mmCIF file of C-alpha atoms in Angstrom:
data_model
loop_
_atom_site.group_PDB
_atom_site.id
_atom_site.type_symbol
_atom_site.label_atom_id
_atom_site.label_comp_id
_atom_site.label_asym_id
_atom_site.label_seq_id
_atom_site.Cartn_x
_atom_site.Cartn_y
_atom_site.Cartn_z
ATOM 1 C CA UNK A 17 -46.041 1.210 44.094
ATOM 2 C CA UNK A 18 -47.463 1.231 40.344
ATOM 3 C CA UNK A 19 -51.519 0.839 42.109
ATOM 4 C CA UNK A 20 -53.687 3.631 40.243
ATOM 5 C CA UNK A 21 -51.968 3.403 37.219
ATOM 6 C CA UNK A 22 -52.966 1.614 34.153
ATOM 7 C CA UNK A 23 -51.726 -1.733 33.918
ATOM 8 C CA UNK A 24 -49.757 -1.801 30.553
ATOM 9 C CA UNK A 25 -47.913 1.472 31.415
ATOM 10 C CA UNK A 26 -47.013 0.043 34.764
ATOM 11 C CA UNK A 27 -45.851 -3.413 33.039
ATOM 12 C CA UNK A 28 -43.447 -1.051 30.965
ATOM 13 C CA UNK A 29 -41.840 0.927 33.665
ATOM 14 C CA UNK A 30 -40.876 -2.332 35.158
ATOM 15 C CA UNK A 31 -40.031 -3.682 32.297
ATOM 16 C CA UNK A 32 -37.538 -0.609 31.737
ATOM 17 C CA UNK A 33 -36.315 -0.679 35.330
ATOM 18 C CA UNK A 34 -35.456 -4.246 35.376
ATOM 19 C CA UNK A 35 -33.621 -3.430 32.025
ATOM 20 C CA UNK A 36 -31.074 -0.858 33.549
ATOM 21 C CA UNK A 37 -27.970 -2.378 35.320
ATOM 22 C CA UNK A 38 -27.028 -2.244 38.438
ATOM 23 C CA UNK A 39 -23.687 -0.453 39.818
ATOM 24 C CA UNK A 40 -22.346 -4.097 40.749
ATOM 25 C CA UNK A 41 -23.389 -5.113 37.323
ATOM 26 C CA UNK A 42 -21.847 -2.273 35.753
ATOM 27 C CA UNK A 43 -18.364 -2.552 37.302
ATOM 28 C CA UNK A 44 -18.585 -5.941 36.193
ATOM 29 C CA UNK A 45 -19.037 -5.121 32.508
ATOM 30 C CA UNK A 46 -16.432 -2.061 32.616
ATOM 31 C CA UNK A 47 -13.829 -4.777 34.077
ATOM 32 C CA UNK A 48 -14.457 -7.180 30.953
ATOM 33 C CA UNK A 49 -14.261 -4.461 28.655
ATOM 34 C CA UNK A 50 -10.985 -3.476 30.098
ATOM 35 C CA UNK A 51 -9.696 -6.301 30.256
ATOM 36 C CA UNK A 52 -10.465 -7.612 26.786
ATOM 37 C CA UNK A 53 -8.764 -4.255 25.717
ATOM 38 C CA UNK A 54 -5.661 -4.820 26.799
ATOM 39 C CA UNK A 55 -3.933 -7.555 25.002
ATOM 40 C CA UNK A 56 -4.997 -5.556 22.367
ATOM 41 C CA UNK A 57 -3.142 -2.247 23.666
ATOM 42 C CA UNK A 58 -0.514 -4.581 24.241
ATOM 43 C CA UNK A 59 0.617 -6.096 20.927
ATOM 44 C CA UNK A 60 -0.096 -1.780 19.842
ATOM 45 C CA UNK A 61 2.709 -1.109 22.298
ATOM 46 C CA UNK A 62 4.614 -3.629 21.113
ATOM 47 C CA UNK A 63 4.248 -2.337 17.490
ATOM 48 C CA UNK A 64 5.237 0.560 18.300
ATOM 49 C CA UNK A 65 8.392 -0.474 20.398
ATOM 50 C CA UNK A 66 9.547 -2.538 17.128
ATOM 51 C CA UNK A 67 12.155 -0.942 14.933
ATOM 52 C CA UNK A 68 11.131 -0.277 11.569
ATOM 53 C CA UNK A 69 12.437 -2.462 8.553
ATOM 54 C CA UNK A 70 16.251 -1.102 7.265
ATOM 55 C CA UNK A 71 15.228 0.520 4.035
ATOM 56 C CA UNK A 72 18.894 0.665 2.713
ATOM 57 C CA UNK A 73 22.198 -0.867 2.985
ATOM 58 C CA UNK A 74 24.530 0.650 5.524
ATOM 59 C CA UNK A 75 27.695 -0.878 6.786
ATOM 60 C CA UNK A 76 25.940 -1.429 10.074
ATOM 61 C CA UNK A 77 23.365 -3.920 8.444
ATOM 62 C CA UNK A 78 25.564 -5.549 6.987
ATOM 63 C CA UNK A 79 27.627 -6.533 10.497
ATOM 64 C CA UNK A 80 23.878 -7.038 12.146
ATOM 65 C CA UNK A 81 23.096 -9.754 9.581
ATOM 66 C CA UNK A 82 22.665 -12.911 10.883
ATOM 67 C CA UNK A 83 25.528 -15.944 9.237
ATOM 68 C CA UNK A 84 22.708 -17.067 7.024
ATOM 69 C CA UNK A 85 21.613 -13.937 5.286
ATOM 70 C CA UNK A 86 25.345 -12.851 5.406
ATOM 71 C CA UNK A 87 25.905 -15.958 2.947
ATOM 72 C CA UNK A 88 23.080 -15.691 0.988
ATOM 73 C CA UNK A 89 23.851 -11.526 -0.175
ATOM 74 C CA UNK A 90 27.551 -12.969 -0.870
ATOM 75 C CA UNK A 91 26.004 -15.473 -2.958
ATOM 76 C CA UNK A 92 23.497 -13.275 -4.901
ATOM 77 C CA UNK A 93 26.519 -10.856 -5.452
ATOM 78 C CA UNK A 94 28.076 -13.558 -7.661
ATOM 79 C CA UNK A 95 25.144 -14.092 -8.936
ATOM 80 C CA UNK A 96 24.730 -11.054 -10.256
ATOM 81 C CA UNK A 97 27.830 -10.451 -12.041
ATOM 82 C CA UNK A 98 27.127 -13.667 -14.491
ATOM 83 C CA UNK A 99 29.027 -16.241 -12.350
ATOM 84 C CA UNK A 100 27.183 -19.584 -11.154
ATOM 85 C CA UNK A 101 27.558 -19.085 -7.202
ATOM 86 C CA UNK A 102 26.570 -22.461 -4.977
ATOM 87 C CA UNK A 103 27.240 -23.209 -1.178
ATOM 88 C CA UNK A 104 29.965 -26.187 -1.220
ATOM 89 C CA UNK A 105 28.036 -29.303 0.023
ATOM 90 C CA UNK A 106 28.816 -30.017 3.927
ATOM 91 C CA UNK A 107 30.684 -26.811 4.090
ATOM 92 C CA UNK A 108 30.595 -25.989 8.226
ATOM 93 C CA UNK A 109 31.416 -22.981 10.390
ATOM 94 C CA UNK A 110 32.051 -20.638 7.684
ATOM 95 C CA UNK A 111 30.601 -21.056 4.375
ATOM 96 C CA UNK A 112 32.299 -22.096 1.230
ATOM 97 C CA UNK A 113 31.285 -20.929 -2.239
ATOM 98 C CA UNK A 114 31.980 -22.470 -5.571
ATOM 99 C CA UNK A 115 32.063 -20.032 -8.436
ATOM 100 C CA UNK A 116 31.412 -21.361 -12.079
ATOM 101 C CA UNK A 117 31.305 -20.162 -15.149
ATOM 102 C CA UNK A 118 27.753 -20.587 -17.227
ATOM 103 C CA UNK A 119 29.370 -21.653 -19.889
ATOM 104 C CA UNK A 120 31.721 -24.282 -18.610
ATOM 105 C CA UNK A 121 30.442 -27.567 -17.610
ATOM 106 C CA UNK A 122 33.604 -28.838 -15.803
ATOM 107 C CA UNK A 123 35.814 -26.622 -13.533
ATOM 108 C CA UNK A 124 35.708 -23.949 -10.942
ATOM 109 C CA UNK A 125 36.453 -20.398 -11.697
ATOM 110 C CA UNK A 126 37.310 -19.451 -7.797
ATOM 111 C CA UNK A 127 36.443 -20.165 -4.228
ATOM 112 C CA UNK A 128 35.259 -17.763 -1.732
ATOM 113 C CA UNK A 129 34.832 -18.022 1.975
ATOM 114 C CA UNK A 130 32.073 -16.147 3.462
ATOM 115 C CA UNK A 131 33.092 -15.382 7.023
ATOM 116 C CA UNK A 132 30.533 -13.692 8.880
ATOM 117 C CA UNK A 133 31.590 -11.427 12.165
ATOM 118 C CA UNK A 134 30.994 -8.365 14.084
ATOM 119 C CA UNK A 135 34.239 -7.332 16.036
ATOM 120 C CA UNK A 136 37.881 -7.368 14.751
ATOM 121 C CA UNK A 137 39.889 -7.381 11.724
ATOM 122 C CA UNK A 138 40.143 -10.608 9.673
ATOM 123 C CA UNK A 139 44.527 -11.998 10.334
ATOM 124 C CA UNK A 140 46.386 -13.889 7.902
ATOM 125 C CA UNK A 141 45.011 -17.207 9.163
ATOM 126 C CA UNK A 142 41.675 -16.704 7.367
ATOM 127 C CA UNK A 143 44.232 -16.272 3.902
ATOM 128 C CA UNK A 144 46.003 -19.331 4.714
ATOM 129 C CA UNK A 145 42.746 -21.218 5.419
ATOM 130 C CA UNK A 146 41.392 -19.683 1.674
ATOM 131 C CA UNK A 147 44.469 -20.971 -0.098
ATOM 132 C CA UNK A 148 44.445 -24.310 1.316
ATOM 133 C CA UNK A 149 40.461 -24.380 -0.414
ATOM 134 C CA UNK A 150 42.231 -23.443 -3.866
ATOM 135 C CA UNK A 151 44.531 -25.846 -3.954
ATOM 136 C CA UNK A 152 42.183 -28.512 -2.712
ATOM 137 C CA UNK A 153 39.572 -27.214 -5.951
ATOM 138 C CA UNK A 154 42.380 -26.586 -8.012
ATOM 139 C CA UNK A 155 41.535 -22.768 -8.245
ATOM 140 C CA UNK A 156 43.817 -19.804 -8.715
ATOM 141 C CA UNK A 157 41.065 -17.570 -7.824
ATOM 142 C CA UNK A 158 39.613 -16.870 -4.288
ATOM 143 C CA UNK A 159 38.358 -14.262 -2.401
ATOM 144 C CA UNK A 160 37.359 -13.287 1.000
ATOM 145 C CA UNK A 161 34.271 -11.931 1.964
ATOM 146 C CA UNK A 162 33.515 -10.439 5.566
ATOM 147 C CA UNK A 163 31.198 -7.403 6.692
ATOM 148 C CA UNK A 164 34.388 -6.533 9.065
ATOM 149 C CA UNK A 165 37.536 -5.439 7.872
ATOM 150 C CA UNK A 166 40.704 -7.412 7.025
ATOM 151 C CA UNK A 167 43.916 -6.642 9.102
ATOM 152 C CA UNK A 168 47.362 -5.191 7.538
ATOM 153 C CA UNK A 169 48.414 -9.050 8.211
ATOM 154 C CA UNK A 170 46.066 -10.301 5.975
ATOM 155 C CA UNK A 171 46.366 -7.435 3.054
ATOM 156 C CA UNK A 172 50.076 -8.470 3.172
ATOM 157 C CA UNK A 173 49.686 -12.075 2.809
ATOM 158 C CA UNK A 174 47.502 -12.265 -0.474
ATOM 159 C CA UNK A 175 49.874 -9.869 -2.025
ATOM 160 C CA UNK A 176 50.766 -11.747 -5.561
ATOM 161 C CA UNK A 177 48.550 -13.909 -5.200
ATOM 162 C CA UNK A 178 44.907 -13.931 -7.571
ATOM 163 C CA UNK A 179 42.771 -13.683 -4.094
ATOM 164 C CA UNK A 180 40.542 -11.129 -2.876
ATOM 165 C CA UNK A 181 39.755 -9.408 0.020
ATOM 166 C CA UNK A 182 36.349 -7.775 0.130
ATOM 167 C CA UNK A 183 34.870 -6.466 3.476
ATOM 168 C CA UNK A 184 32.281 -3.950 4.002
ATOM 169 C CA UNK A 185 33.724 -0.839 1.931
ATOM 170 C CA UNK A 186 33.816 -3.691 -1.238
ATOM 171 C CA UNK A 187 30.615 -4.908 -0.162
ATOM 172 C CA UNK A 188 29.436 -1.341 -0.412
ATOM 173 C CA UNK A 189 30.731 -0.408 -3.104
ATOM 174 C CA UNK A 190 29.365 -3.292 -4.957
ATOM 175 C CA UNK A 191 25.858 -2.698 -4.024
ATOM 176 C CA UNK A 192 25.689 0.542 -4.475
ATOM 177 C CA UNK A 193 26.821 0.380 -8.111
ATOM 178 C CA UNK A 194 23.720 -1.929 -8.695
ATOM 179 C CA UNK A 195 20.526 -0.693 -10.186
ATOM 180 C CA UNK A 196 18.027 1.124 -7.662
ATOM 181 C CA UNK A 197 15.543 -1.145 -8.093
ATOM 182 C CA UNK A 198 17.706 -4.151 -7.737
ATOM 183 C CA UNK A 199 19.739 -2.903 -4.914
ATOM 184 C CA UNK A 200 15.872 -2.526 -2.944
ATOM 185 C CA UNK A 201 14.996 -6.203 -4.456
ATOM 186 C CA UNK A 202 18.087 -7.350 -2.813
ATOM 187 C CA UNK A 203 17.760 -5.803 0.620
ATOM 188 C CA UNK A 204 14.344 -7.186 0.717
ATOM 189 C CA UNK A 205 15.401 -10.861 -0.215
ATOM 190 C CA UNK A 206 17.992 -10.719 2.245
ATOM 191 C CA UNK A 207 16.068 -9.743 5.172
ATOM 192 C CA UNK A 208 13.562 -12.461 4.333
ATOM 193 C CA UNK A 209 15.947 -14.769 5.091
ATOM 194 C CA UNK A 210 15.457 -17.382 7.880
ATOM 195 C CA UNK A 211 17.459 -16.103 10.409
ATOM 196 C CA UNK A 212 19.753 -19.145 12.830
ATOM 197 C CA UNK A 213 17.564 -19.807 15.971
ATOM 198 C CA UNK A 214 20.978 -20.857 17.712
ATOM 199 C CA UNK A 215 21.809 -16.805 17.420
ATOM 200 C CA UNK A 216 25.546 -15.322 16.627
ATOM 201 C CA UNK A 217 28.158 -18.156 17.357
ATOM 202 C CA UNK A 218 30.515 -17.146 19.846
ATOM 203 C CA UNK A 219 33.836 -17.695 18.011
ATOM 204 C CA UNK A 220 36.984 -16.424 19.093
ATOM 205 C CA UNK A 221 38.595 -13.864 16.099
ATOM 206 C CA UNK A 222 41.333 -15.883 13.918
ATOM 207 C CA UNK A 223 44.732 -13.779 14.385
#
């Protein structure tokens, strides 16, 4: 009962009691709040589960790239050594790369294959396959280009002949004799890359 006091302090106290929640009104507000937290602490979970970024080339990235970025470091490799690098027009399954000189405005200077895959050695078929390219370009240059390795098959077959074979020790190799700041520019660009939404194809290994 507020009777015998004033009537502006008893219009405050009820004022400041009707102010203060009640326990049902309280859970109520601590269940929001929790539950607007948690997609929150979610996606931080999540965040936390995801790997980190490679930071440097390692034979391992290179087999984890997806066909796509494979094609496109084999491409800027050319690139960088002076030579006009370009995926063949309509090329399918495994990609085709004309190499031109800058300075020539007619002419290929070689044709590489970029085969992309994760298990096996490379046979001889992938050699005959490469040859068949340089005779239909009219090249005497090819190479091969895998993150794999090639098998003692295929190191026999392109013996005497102006092809080849680069996988992941060339590849290597190669990158690590560029310049720091280009090797980092690379990895970056690379990565970037649009990776295939249809995921690794599931192609049996040429023997």
């Amino acid at each position: 009962s507020v009777s015998g006091l004033p009537l502006l302090r008893a219009r405050r106290l009820e004022r400041e009691a009707s102010a203060q929640p009640d326990a049902y009104r309280s859970a109520l507000l601590s269940q929001s709040l929790q539950a607007a937290a948690k997609p929150a602490e979610a996606a931080a979970r999540l965040l936390e589960l995801q790997p980190a970024p490679p930071t440097r080339w390692t034979p391992e990235l290179l087999r984890t790239l997806a066909p796509e970025q494979f094609t496109h470091l084999c491409l800027r490799l050319w690139q960088m050594r002076g030579l006009r690098a370009e995926r063949e027009p309509g090329s399918v399954g495994d990609t085709v790369i004309l190499l031109r000189h800058p300075a020539r405005s007619e002419g290929l200077h070689g044709v590489v294959l970029s085969i992309q895959r994760r298990d096996g050695a490379l046979g001889p078929s992938v050699v005959r396959e490469l040859v068949g390219l340089m005779s239909e370009h009219a090249c005497d240059y090819g190479a091969l280009m895998t993150p794999g390795e090639f098998s003692t098959e295929a190191r026999n077959a392109v013996r005497g002949r102006s092809i080849e074979l680069k996988g992941w020790m060339t590849l290597m190799t190669e990158l690590e004799a560029l310049p720091d700041d280009a090797r980092a520019a690379l990895l970056g660009e690379v990565l970037a890359r649009a990776c295939s939404t249809a995921g690794p194809a599931q192609e049996m290994l040429r023997s």
